[in-house]
PDB file of C-alpha atoms in Angstrom:
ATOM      1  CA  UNK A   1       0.000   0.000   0.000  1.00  0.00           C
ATOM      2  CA  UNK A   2       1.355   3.521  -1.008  1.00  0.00           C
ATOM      3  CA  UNK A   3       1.428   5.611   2.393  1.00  0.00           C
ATOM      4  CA  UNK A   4       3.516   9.039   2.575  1.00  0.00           C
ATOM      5  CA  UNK A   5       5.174   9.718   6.118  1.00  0.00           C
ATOM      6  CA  UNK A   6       6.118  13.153   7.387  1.00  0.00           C
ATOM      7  CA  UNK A   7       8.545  14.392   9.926  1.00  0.00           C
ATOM      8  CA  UNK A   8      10.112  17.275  10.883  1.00  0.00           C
ATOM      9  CA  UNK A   9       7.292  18.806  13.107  1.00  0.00           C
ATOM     10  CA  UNK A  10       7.336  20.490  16.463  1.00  0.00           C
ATOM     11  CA  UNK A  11       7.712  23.750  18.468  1.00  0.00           C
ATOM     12  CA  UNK A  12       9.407  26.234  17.391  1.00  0.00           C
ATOM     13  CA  UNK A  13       9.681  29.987  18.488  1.00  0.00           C
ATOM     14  CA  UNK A  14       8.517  32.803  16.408  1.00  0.00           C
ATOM     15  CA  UNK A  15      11.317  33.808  13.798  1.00  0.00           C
ATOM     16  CA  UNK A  16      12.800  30.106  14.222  1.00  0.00           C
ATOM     17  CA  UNK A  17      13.059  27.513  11.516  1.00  0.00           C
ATOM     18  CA  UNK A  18      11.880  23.453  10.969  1.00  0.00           C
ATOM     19  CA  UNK A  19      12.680  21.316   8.076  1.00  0.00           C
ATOM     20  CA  UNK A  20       9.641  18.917   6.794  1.00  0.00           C
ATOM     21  CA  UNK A  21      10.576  15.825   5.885  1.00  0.00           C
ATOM     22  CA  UNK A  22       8.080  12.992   3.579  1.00  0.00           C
ATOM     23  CA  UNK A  23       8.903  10.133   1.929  1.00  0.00           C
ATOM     24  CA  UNK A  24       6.603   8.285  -0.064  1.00  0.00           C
ATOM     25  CA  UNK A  25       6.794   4.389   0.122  1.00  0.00           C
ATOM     26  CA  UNK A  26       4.988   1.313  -1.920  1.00  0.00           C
ATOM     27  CA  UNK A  27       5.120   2.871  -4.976  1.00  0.00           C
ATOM     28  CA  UNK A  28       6.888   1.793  -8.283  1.00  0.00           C
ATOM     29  CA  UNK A  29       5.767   5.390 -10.117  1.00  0.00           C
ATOM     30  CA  UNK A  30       7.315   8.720  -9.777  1.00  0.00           C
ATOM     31  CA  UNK A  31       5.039  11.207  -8.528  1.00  0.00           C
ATOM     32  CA  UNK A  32       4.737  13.934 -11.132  1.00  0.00           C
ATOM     33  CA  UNK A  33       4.202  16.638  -8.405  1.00  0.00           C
ATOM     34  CA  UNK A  34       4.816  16.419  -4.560  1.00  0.00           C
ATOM     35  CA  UNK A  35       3.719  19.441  -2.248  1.00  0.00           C
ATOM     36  CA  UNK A  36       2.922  20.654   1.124  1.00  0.00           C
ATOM     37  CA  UNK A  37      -0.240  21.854   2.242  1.00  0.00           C
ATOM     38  CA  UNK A  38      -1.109  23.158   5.505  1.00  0.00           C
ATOM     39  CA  UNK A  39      -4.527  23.408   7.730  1.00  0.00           C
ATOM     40  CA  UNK A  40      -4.405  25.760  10.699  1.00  0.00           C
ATOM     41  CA  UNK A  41      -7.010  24.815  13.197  1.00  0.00           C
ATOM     42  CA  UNK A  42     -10.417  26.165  12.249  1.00  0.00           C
ATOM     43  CA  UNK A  43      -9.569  26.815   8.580  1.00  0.00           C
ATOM     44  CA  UNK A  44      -9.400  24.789   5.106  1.00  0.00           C
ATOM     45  CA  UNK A  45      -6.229  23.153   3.689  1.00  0.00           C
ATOM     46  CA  UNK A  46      -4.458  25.757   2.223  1.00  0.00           C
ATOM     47  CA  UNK A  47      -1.112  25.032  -0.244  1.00  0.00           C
ATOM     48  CA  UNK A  48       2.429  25.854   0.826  1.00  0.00           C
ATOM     49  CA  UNK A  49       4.325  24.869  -2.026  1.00  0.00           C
ATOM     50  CA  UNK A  50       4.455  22.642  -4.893  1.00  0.00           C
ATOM     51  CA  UNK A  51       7.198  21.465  -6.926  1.00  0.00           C
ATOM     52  CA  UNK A  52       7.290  19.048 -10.394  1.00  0.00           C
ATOM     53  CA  UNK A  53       9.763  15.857 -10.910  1.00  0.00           C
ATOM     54  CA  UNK A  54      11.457  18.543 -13.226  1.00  0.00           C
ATOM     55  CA  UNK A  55      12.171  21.039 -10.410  1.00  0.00           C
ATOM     56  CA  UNK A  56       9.563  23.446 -10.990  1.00  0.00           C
ATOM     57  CA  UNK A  57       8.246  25.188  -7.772  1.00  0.00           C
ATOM     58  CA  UNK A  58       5.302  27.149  -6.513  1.00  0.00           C
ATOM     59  CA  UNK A  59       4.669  28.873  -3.536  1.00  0.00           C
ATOM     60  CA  UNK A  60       1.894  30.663  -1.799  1.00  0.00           C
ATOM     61  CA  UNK A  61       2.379  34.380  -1.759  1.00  0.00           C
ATOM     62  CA  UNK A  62       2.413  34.551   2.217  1.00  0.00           C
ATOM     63  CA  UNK A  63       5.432  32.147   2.468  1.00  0.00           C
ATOM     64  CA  UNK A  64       7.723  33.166  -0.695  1.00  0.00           C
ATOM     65  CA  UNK A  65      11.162  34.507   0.121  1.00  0.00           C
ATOM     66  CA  UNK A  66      10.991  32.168   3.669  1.00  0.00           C
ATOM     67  CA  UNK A  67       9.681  28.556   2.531  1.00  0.00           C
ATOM     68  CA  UNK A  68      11.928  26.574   0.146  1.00  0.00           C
ATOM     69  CA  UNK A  69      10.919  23.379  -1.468  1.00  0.00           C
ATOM     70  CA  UNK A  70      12.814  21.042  -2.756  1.00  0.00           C
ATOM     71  CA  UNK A  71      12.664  16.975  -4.125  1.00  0.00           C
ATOM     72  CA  UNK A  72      14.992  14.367  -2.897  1.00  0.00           C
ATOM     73  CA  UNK A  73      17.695  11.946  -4.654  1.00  0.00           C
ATOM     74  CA  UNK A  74      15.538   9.171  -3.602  1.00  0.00           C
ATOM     75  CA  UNK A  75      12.154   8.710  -5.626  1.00  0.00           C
ATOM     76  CA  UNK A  76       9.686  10.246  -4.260  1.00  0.00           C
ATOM     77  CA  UNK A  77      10.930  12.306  -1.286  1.00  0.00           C
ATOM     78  CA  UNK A  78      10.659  16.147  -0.860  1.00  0.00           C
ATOM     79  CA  UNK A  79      11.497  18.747   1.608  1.00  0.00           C
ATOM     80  CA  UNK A  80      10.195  21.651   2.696  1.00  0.00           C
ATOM     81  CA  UNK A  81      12.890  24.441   4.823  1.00  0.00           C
ATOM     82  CA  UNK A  82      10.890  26.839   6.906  1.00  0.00           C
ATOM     83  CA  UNK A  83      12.451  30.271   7.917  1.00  0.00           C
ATOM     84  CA  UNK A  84      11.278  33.055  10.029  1.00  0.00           C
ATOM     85  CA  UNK A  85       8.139  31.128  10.930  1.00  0.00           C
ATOM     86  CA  UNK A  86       5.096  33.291  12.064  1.00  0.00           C
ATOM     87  CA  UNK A  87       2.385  32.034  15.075  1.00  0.00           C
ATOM     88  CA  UNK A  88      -0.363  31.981  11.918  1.00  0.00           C
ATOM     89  CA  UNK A  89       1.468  29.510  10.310  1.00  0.00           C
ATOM     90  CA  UNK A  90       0.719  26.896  13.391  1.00  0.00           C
ATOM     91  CA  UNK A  91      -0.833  24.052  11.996  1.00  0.00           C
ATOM     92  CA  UNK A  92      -1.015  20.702  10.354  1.00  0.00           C
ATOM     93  CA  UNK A  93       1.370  20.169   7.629  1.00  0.00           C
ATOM     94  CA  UNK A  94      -0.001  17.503   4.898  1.00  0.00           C
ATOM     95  CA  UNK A  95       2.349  16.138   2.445  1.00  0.00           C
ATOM     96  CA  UNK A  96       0.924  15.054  -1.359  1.00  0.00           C
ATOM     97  CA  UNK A  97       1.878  13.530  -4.212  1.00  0.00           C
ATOM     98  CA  UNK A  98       0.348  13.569  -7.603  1.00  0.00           C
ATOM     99  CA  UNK A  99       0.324  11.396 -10.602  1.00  0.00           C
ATOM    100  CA  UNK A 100      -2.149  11.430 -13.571  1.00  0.00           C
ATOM    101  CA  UNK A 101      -5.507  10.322 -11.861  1.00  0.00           C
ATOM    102  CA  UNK A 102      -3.963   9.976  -8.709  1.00  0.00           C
ATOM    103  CA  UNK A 103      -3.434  11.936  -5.537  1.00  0.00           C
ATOM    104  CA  UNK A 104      -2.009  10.213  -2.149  1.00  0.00           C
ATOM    105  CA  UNK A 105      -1.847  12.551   1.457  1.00  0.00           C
ATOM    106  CA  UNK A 106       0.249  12.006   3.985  1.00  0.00           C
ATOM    107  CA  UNK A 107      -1.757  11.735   7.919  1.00  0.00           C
ATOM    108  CA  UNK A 108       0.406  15.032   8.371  1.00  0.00           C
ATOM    109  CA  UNK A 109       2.524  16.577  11.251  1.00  0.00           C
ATOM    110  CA  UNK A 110       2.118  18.886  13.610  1.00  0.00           C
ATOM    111  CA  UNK A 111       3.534  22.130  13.684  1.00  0.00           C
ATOM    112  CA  UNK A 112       3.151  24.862  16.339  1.00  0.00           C
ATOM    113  CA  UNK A 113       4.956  28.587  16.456  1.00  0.00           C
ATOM    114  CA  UNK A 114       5.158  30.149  20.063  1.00  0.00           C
ATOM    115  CA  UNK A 115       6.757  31.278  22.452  1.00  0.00           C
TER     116      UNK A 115
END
């Protein structure tokens, strides 16, 4: 069974950093797309960041210029380096990966800015 697992979560003051961690296992295919989403508590799933299996990246607006994504040597892994995080940002973190006609989620991690 395909599962993707995240790590990388935690506590972390305001203006501190995490790295987000998912790798995607059971799979023989190459995800096309992998990405991070996010869902604060109270709100919808928002996107973070996306990025193709040719390097292409997309961000949201509110987390360009601090948020880097970026894919893995091994198949189907992908990274996402969080700077100068903000309290709004608190939330789950969901990791995804998409092929044609398919779309897997990870159960997410927890992260949580304060002080």
């Amino acid at each position: 069974q395909v599962q993707l697992v995240e790590s990388g979560g935690g506590l972390v003051q305001p203006g501190g950093s995490l790295r987000l961690s998912c790798a995607a296992s059971g799979s023989i295919f190459t995800y096309n797309v992998m990405g991070w989403y996010r869902q604060a508590p109270g709100k919808q799933r928002e996107l973070v960041a996306t990025i193709t299996n040719g390097a292409i990246t997309n961000y949201a607006d509110s987390v360009k210029g601090r948020f880097t994504i970026s894919r893995g040597n091994a198949k189907n892994t992908v990274f996402l380096q969080m700077n100068s995080l903000e309290p709004e940002e608190t939330g789950v973190y969901y990791c995804t990966g998409v092929r044609p006609g398919v779309q897997k989620w990870g159960q997410g991690t927890q992260v949580t800015v304060s002080s």
